[in-house]
XYZ file of C-alpha atoms in Angstrom:
581
model
C 0.035 0.006 -0.117
C 2.502 2.640 -1.230
C -0.110 5.205 -1.212
C -0.024 5.353 2.510
C 3.571 6.372 2.527
C 3.028 10.244 1.371
C 6.656 11.107 0.885
C 8.234 7.923 0.006
C 11.365 8.676 -1.973
C 11.374 12.248 -1.055
C 12.151 12.576 2.467
C 14.782 14.159 4.354
C 17.640 11.696 3.803
C 20.731 13.556 3.455
C 19.377 16.755 4.644
C 21.342 19.087 7.216
C 20.615 17.997 10.815
C 19.571 21.731 11.674
C 17.184 22.001 8.754
C 15.620 18.635 9.869
C 15.342 19.672 13.366
C 13.745 22.916 12.429
C 11.243 21.050 10.256
C 10.355 18.458 12.908
C 9.826 21.254 15.338
C 7.342 23.160 12.504
C 5.667 19.931 11.985
C 5.296 19.056 15.751
C 3.920 22.455 16.585
C 1.469 22.412 13.537
C 0.084 19.026 14.633
C -0.265 20.266 18.378
C -2.146 23.503 17.126
C -4.361 21.258 14.916
C -4.987 18.707 17.694
C -5.919 21.560 20.052
C -8.327 23.273 17.666
C -9.982 20.023 16.924
C -10.615 19.345 20.780
C -11.788 23.016 21.033
C -14.148 22.903 18.248
C -15.618 19.365 19.037
C -16.743 20.743 22.442
C -19.734 22.529 20.903
C -20.799 19.697 18.485
C -22.657 17.704 21.026
C -24.223 20.620 22.741
C -27.888 20.174 23.895
C -30.377 21.192 21.075
C -34.107 22.037 21.266
C -35.787 22.773 17.733
C -38.603 24.827 19.487
C -36.092 27.339 21.148
C -33.152 27.099 18.602
C -31.588 30.435 17.623
C -32.520 31.602 14.094
C -29.457 33.689 13.959
C -25.765 34.148 15.448
C -24.169 36.943 17.192
C -22.330 39.541 15.112
C -19.657 40.222 17.801
C -16.458 40.358 15.798
C -14.599 38.518 18.781
C -16.542 35.341 17.994
C -15.788 35.455 14.207
C -12.459 33.459 14.467
C -14.141 30.615 16.227
C -16.954 30.811 13.911
C -14.612 30.578 10.903
C -12.880 27.496 12.557
C -16.379 25.737 12.851
C -17.107 26.288 9.099
C -13.687 25.040 8.129
C -14.242 21.923 10.282
C -17.471 21.372 8.510
C -15.857 21.876 4.875
C -13.189 19.365 5.828
C -15.721 16.930 7.340
C -17.524 17.087 4.222
C -14.548 16.508 2.139
C -13.614 13.433 3.914
C -17.106 12.230 3.299
C -17.020 13.049 -0.176
C -13.745 11.087 -0.676
C -14.929 7.907 0.913
C -18.128 8.292 -1.259
C -16.114 8.811 -4.317
C -13.994 5.873 -3.743
C -16.991 3.314 -3.137
C -19.411 4.870 -5.826
C -16.852 5.568 -8.643
C -15.322 2.148 -8.079
C -18.442 0.331 -8.154
C -19.595 2.075 -11.512
C -16.318 1.468 -13.081
C -15.909 -2.105 -12.168
C -19.495 -3.301 -12.697
C -21.017 -3.066 -16.227
C -24.616 -3.305 -14.651
C -24.070 -0.865 -11.758
C -22.536 1.376 -14.140
C -25.927 1.760 -16.099
C -27.571 2.872 -13.009
C -24.837 4.766 -11.055
C -23.705 6.951 -13.815
C -27.188 8.556 -15.053
C -28.046 8.765 -11.218
C -25.041 10.885 -10.555
C -25.851 13.038 -13.650
C -29.278 13.708 -11.892
C -27.863 14.093 -8.250
C -25.563 16.789 -9.423
C -28.271 18.579 -10.868
C -30.310 18.473 -7.655
C -29.987 21.782 -5.644
C -28.521 21.955 -2.050
C -31.696 23.049 -0.412
C -33.571 20.091 -1.737
C -31.166 17.776 0.035
C -31.670 19.851 3.188
C -35.486 19.970 3.031
C -35.694 16.233 2.729
C -32.802 14.927 5.152
C -33.027 17.401 7.974
C -35.752 15.646 9.549
C -33.809 12.538 9.436
C -30.809 13.752 10.902
C -32.739 15.389 13.744
C -34.303 11.965 14.478
C -31.004 10.267 14.586
C -29.405 12.645 16.942
C -32.456 13.947 19.235
C -31.847 16.816 21.595
C -28.254 17.313 20.250
C -26.530 19.897 18.106
C -24.865 16.698 16.126
C -28.048 16.262 14.141
C -28.050 19.791 12.959
C -24.166 19.607 12.441
C -24.597 16.463 10.416
C -27.405 18.134 8.339
C -25.170 20.995 7.477
C -22.150 18.715 6.734
C -24.300 16.679 4.566
C -25.543 19.719 2.475
C -21.960 20.720 2.059
C -21.249 17.212 0.884
C -23.875 17.238 -1.905
C -22.049 20.250 -3.244
C -18.661 18.573 -3.461
C -19.102 14.752 -3.935
C -20.622 14.380 -7.347
C -17.744 16.132 -9.261
C -14.938 14.091 -7.587
C -16.846 10.926 -8.197
C -17.215 11.531 -11.708
C -13.708 12.626 -12.018
C -12.477 9.492 -10.421
C -14.859 7.250 -12.399
C -13.072 8.752 -15.389
C -9.616 7.986 -14.404
C -10.620 4.482 -13.636
C -12.140 3.908 -17.043
C -9.380 5.449 -18.994
C -6.589 3.655 -17.015
C -3.641 2.576 -19.422
C -3.990 -0.964 -20.798
C -0.614 -1.866 -19.874
C -0.912 -1.003 -16.116
C -4.265 -3.033 -16.146
C -2.357 -5.966 -17.795
C 0.439 -5.550 -15.179
C -1.891 -5.571 -12.201
C -3.474 -8.811 -13.563
C 0.018 -10.569 -14.257
C 0.966 -9.557 -10.654
C -2.341 -11.215 -9.391
C -2.965 -8.210 -7.100
C -5.991 -8.525 -4.896
C -8.696 -6.061 -5.228
C -7.604 -4.214 -2.329
C -3.959 -4.066 -3.459
C -5.081 -2.866 -6.996
C -7.278 -0.271 -5.463
C -4.279 1.403 -3.567
C -1.489 0.499 -5.866
C -2.930 1.287 -9.164
C -6.505 2.853 -9.024
C -5.891 5.609 -6.532
C -2.390 6.565 -7.723
C -3.407 6.813 -11.330
C -6.399 9.000 -10.632
C -4.661 11.097 -7.910
C -4.047 14.113 -10.084
C -7.668 14.545 -11.519
C -8.929 13.594 -7.954
C -6.900 16.151 -6.380
C -7.742 18.993 -8.825
C -11.285 18.245 -8.929
C -11.291 18.108 -5.182
C -9.872 21.337 -4.942
C -12.624 22.922 -7.335
C -15.456 20.961 -5.288
C -14.063 22.248 -2.171
C -14.275 25.702 -3.655
C -17.954 25.094 -4.575
C -18.728 24.031 -1.152
C -17.812 27.535 0.256
C -20.642 29.110 -1.900
C -23.295 27.237 -0.105
C -21.954 27.894 3.244
C -24.548 30.425 4.177
C -27.390 28.023 2.901
C -25.885 25.067 4.972
C -25.402 27.134 8.183
C -28.727 29.005 8.240
C -31.187 26.139 7.549
C -34.798 27.330 6.733
C -36.919 24.617 6.142
C -40.586 23.582 7.205
C -41.289 27.098 8.471
C -38.258 26.952 11.015
C -34.779 28.664 10.699
C -31.925 27.029 12.438
C -28.414 28.784 12.552
C -25.277 27.130 13.311
C -22.313 29.026 14.486
C -20.195 29.666 11.387
C -18.981 32.238 8.966
C -21.783 31.821 6.646
C -24.534 32.298 9.460
C -22.439 35.401 10.551
C -22.763 37.040 7.006
C -26.458 36.079 7.073
C -26.823 37.607 10.428
C -24.875 40.811 9.400
C -26.975 41.205 6.369
C -30.269 40.955 8.224
C -28.929 43.754 10.758
C -27.541 45.870 7.571
C -24.207 45.938 9.405
C -21.797 46.685 6.642
C -18.654 46.613 8.889
C -19.373 43.142 10.105
C -19.926 42.085 6.481
C -16.611 43.561 5.510
C -14.753 42.067 8.443
C -16.246 38.508 7.496
C -14.909 39.000 3.769
C -11.510 39.802 5.207
C -11.576 36.751 7.281
C -12.810 34.634 4.543
C -10.163 35.652 2.044
C -7.535 35.070 4.683
C -9.045 31.431 5.339
C -9.190 30.736 1.695
C -5.434 31.685 1.217
C -4.691 29.765 4.297
C -6.360 26.564 3.081
C -4.841 26.866 -0.375
C -1.126 27.476 1.002
C -1.330 24.894 3.682
C -3.338 22.119 2.088
C -4.293 22.305 -1.655
C -1.026 23.869 -2.934
C 1.184 21.008 -1.138
C -1.285 18.369 -2.116
C -1.315 19.384 -5.805
C 2.590 19.534 -5.820
C 2.737 16.019 -4.159
C 0.161 14.749 -6.561
C 2.736 15.459 -9.422
C 4.602 12.335 -8.407
C 1.590 10.027 -9.693
C 1.938 11.561 -13.158
C 1.798 8.565 -15.548
C 4.576 8.155 -18.194
C 7.393 10.599 -19.373
C 5.047 13.623 -19.423
C 5.824 16.546 -17.138
C 3.566 19.374 -15.943
C 3.810 22.531 -18.041
C 3.989 24.626 -14.580
C 5.607 22.914 -11.928
C 3.712 23.038 -8.495
C 5.774 24.237 -5.777
C 4.915 24.577 -1.985
C 6.869 25.568 1.052
C 4.655 23.419 3.228
C 5.379 20.390 1.186
C 9.252 21.188 1.473
C 9.015 21.482 5.109
C 7.313 17.963 5.364
C 9.916 16.404 3.092
C 12.763 17.669 5.320
C 11.020 16.406 8.339
C 11.307 12.889 9.544
C 8.094 12.626 11.175
C 5.834 11.535 8.232
C 8.464 8.919 7.672
C 8.049 7.505 11.115
C 4.302 7.777 11.038
C 4.319 5.636 7.726
C 6.607 2.951 9.557
C 4.202 2.937 12.449
C 1.124 2.335 10.158
C 2.986 -0.249 7.760
C 2.146 -3.271 10.051
C -1.613 -2.178 9.995
C -1.422 -1.649 6.104
C -0.028 -5.268 5.871
C -2.756 -6.645 8.040
C -5.322 -5.017 5.682
C -3.603 -6.721 2.745
C -3.893 -10.119 4.333
C -7.587 -9.570 5.728
C -8.775 -8.456 2.249
C -7.360 -11.551 0.329
C -10.557 -13.543 0.601
C -12.298 -10.888 -1.716
C -10.346 -12.355 -4.485
C -8.012 -10.976 -7.087
C -8.663 -8.027 -9.374
C -9.410 -9.982 -12.512
C -12.433 -10.457 -14.656
C -13.021 -13.839 -16.345
C -11.830 -13.697 -20.038
C -14.620 -16.136 -21.206
C -18.137 -14.915 -20.380
C -21.192 -17.337 -21.598
C -23.343 -14.850 -23.700
C -26.375 -16.838 -22.781
C -25.846 -16.448 -18.918
C -24.978 -12.641 -19.550
C -28.186 -11.964 -21.348
C -30.302 -13.780 -18.938
C -28.690 -11.581 -16.180
C -29.286 -8.441 -18.088
C -32.739 -9.375 -18.635
C -33.347 -9.987 -14.927
C -31.506 -6.817 -14.006
C -33.426 -4.789 -16.142
C -36.887 -6.065 -15.291
C -35.990 -5.391 -11.570
C -34.673 -2.181 -12.013
C -37.514 -1.077 -14.454
C -40.143 -2.068 -11.972
C -38.507 -0.179 -9.159
C -38.487 2.819 -11.308
C -42.003 2.431 -12.535
C -43.126 1.981 -8.907
C -41.371 4.938 -7.643
C -42.888 7.212 -10.492
C -46.313 6.082 -9.920
C -46.103 6.696 -6.223
C -44.617 10.110 -6.843
C -47.223 10.921 -9.293
C -50.008 10.054 -6.993
C -48.476 12.137 -4.261
C -47.971 15.146 -6.390
C -51.547 14.913 -7.918
C -53.118 14.582 -4.533
C -51.048 17.513 -2.956
C -50.852 20.281 -5.634
C -51.764 18.842 -9.077
C -49.948 17.794 -11.869
C -50.647 20.898 -13.564
C -47.866 22.459 -11.288
C -45.200 20.918 -13.499
C -46.276 23.335 -16.286
C -45.888 26.237 -14.063
C -42.579 25.098 -12.818
C -41.466 24.381 -16.478
C -42.327 27.970 -17.457
C -40.481 29.468 -14.433
C -37.481 27.002 -15.490
C -37.424 28.749 -18.920
C -36.764 32.047 -17.197
C -33.934 30.557 -15.159
C -32.547 28.885 -18.440
C -32.650 32.229 -20.122
C -30.275 33.643 -17.396
C -27.915 30.553 -17.657
C -27.629 31.076 -21.428
C -26.607 34.774 -21.092
C -24.344 33.969 -18.164
C -22.344 31.254 -20.077
C -22.238 33.527 -23.405
C -21.173 36.566 -21.585
C -18.617 34.629 -19.405
C -17.226 33.123 -22.782
C -16.699 36.249 -24.456
C -15.080 37.922 -21.521
C -12.672 35.037 -19.905
C -11.716 33.088 -23.001
C -9.371 35.618 -24.268
C -8.088 36.365 -20.853
C -7.609 32.505 -20.214
C -5.852 32.103 -23.275
C -3.656 34.993 -22.620
C -2.711 33.605 -19.013
C -2.333 30.200 -20.278
C -0.126 30.696 -23.141
C 2.438 33.054 -20.950
C 4.343 30.512 -18.453
C 5.556 33.294 -16.388
C 1.881 34.985 -15.884
C 0.583 31.400 -15.517
C 2.751 31.009 -12.292
C 1.385 34.142 -10.937
C -2.225 34.148 -12.330
C -3.095 30.485 -11.496
C -3.177 30.713 -7.713
C -5.044 34.076 -7.879
C -7.765 32.140 -9.840
C -7.828 29.404 -7.558
C -8.400 31.747 -4.746
C -10.941 33.579 -6.645
C -12.762 30.346 -7.533
C -12.688 29.260 -3.918
C -14.056 32.473 -2.681
C -18.022 32.260 -1.783
C -19.115 34.803 -3.988
C -22.450 35.000 -2.147
C -20.468 36.899 0.501
C -20.811 39.967 -1.796
C -24.586 39.382 -2.253
C -25.232 42.027 0.185
C -23.520 44.691 -1.645
C -24.976 43.797 -4.666
C -28.601 43.600 -3.274
C -27.888 47.031 -1.759
C -26.828 48.440 -5.204
C -30.044 46.830 -6.886
C -32.192 48.455 -4.065
C -30.708 51.941 -4.595
C -30.638 51.877 -8.401
C -33.892 50.176 -8.844
C -32.526 47.658 -11.110
C -34.777 44.461 -11.326
C -33.452 41.368 -9.705
C -34.655 39.618 -12.987
C -31.404 41.190 -14.492
C -29.191 41.497 -11.337
C -29.485 37.678 -10.500
C -27.513 36.915 -13.791
C -24.620 38.889 -12.080
C -25.134 37.308 -8.780
C -24.996 33.714 -10.591
C -21.915 34.696 -12.682
C -20.004 35.646 -9.436
C -19.653 32.117 -8.383
C -19.971 30.068 -11.862
C -17.908 32.099 -14.119
C -14.497 30.940 -12.845
C -14.912 27.438 -14.154
C -14.636 28.701 -17.642
C -11.688 30.777 -16.936
C -9.914 28.063 -14.970
C -10.417 25.260 -17.616
C -9.349 27.734 -20.525
C -6.178 28.438 -18.812
C -5.483 24.757 -18.278
C -6.355 24.254 -22.087
C -4.336 27.115 -23.391
C -1.166 26.007 -21.312
C -1.417 22.472 -22.596
C -0.922 23.574 -26.385
C 2.263 22.154 -27.601
C 5.033 24.543 -28.052
C 6.031 23.083 -31.642
C 2.567 24.154 -32.821
C 2.814 27.763 -31.428
C 6.452 28.030 -32.985
C 5.143 26.606 -36.281
C 2.459 29.261 -36.525
C 4.826 32.083 -35.597
C 7.546 30.778 -38.083
C 4.820 30.367 -40.899
C 3.719 34.154 -40.304
C 0.332 33.178 -39.503
C -1.969 36.354 -38.824
C -3.303 36.767 -35.444
C -6.703 36.264 -36.591
C -5.917 32.993 -38.408
C -3.983 31.785 -35.432
C -7.024 32.125 -33.216
C -9.240 30.417 -35.785
C -7.064 27.684 -36.889
C -5.143 26.876 -33.302
C -6.063 28.440 -30.309
C -9.905 28.107 -30.375
C -9.612 24.529 -31.608
C -7.171 23.817 -28.997
C -9.097 25.219 -25.967
C -12.553 23.988 -27.411
C -12.785 20.851 -25.127
C -11.476 22.701 -22.086
C -14.112 25.373 -22.652
C -16.662 22.663 -22.978
C -15.634 21.183 -19.553
C -15.862 24.684 -18.157
C -19.156 25.762 -19.809
C -20.973 22.635 -18.579
C -19.524 22.917 -15.044
C -20.328 26.835 -15.014
C -23.878 25.949 -16.468
C -24.461 23.410 -13.674
C -23.330 25.785 -11.146
C -25.439 28.473 -12.175
C -28.669 26.427 -12.053
C -27.607 25.418 -8.336
C -26.825 28.822 -7.793
C -30.187 30.283 -8.830
C -31.632 29.098 -5.482
C -29.643 31.573 -3.664
C -29.520 34.291 -6.468
C -33.324 34.490 -7.595
C -34.239 35.587 -4.060
C -31.886 37.966 -1.722
C -32.556 39.982 1.369
C -30.860 42.948 2.757
C -32.237 44.076 6.078
C -36.026 44.077 5.875
C -36.091 44.348 2.113
C -36.309 40.920 0.010
C -35.859 40.907 -3.654
C -37.394 38.174 -5.779
C -36.720 37.059 -9.473
C -39.138 35.197 -11.605
C -37.491 31.891 -11.954
C -37.292 28.203 -10.811
C -34.648 28.986 -8.196
C -37.214 31.402 -6.192
C -39.952 28.577 -6.764
C -37.588 25.984 -5.102
C -36.202 28.202 -2.341
C -39.881 29.495 -1.330
C -41.243 26.008 -1.367
C -38.411 24.715 0.875
C -38.867 27.471 3.574
C -42.450 26.948 3.764
C -41.979 23.234 4.025
C -44.115 22.456 0.849
C -42.536 19.072 -0.077
C -44.854 18.584 -3.157
C -43.744 21.657 -4.593
C -40.089 21.132 -3.900
C -40.198 17.579 -5.639
C -41.859 19.315 -8.656
C -39.198 21.929 -8.642
C -36.337 19.625 -8.302
C -37.745 17.407 -11.125
C -38.240 20.259 -13.526
C -34.583 21.591 -12.801
C -33.239 18.053 -13.054
C -34.887 17.550 -16.500
C -33.379 20.847 -17.606
C -29.953 20.137 -16.540
C -29.719 16.480 -17.631
C -31.751 17.083 -20.905
C -29.293 20.051 -21.791
C -26.155 17.826 -20.820
C -27.398 14.783 -23.076
C -28.776 17.060 -25.980
C -26.319 20.025 -26.036
C -23.226 19.389 -24.089
C -22.537 15.702 -24.719
C -22.561 16.624 -28.525
C -20.255 19.327 -27.783
C -17.968 16.984 -26.128
C -18.092 14.316 -29.002
C -17.381 17.232 -31.415
C -14.245 18.126 -29.274
C -13.142 14.573 -28.959
C -13.313 13.716 -32.769
C -12.459 16.980 -34.354
C -10.531 19.233 -32.127
C -8.585 16.649 -30.044
C -4.709 17.520 -29.951
C -4.036 13.877 -29.353
């Protein structure tokens, strides 16, 4: 299980003793501080909780903001850990089982289109029942809401890495007769480490966006507030406390930069060791934190301590068999199994649809789907405008950054921080501007949605532009190709696949962001826009589960339908006509 030896081959062997002692001291102090913070924060997780007397807001005392920020950060990492476990189980099942894949991948497409508030409205009661009279139930509901904004993208990225593994590595695992457990840790996880880390970083940034909604939970006519920086911003907005909002933004910026510096940057730099083949990254990832860990001997000693445990797991998991599929499969047996599988799954889906239709018909009537669909068209128009404007603005800038390595080294970390910053922290200022100018939220919500969704296009275009081979660029220059022709024949085709990836992610993020962008408040003033996001948000707050189901189903229909009919065709076009490989 070499994956459990995090700095194997790159430790402090041969390092100066003074440097090593200093690195050990820094690592020990950092570990002690982290342990103290975890103990300090865990004290409030199991506090008594009474739903009838629970606070609907938190204090805006600046002295409490550091503790609130730490509580939010703990929830984010708890959700990230749950997302990682879910990714390993879900993506592996989809990639290794042909029948499971037919259900899990379409289901993943549906799940990532369901808004966070919908999960909250359905699961909050369950968590409160599982942990009665304890804040742990509300904390779990909040973590689960953040989890639903992180997990799907990570699972899909890891699934793609499993299904596109190099054939020679797969054959080597079979020839070495690795067990399923050994193959997972020695081949599957290392080969998917780079896309998993980068998509995990983007998913973590997406989780920040829904921090307010996950810490101030308004469902079933009740509002529960958890101590956190998101609930702090919500309380400051309700009080029209501009200084408190500005202070929270400063703390949030510092926290995002700190997380990127101490966690994501060393993780992305470390993940480069898992790059397959002789390829190297265009821009080398560097991290002071990783250098300190490599100079310290503590990670190596920890790895040695866990090595017997890892060997024990290798022995215990051997009865699960080797990672090999039979070379000969009887067609009749497979066909019979497929028929039984299809009948069972089809019956379950049909039963679920009938139950849902009967419930909705009895509660609000099936005509509600028509109303929700019309509202969905309004939100769809905003998403289209957002993607078009973001494309026109950010594609040239992304190409300029990506094709200039010196600028990339400076700009890429800045873009990562911007993509991680929760844009809805700026919503109070935009809302105040809309109130003062009289601009309708029907227009202003486009800008609110863009604050969080536009960075996906920029980030992916930078990656695509930086991957253009240097020989193609030099050939265009030597041939005297004009700038216009260079954009038409080289740059745009080269970044097209990256733009498609960014476009589909930005569009999906915009649909989800519509829940918090089409209905905003500042003080006692609430602005609403005509759209599906407002419909779902109002139904969730009122506890109208029938309308929540209708809104979620219509939004899922829009997102999945557009992915299948539009974005998937663009993906196919990018693979067949504009692929550099």
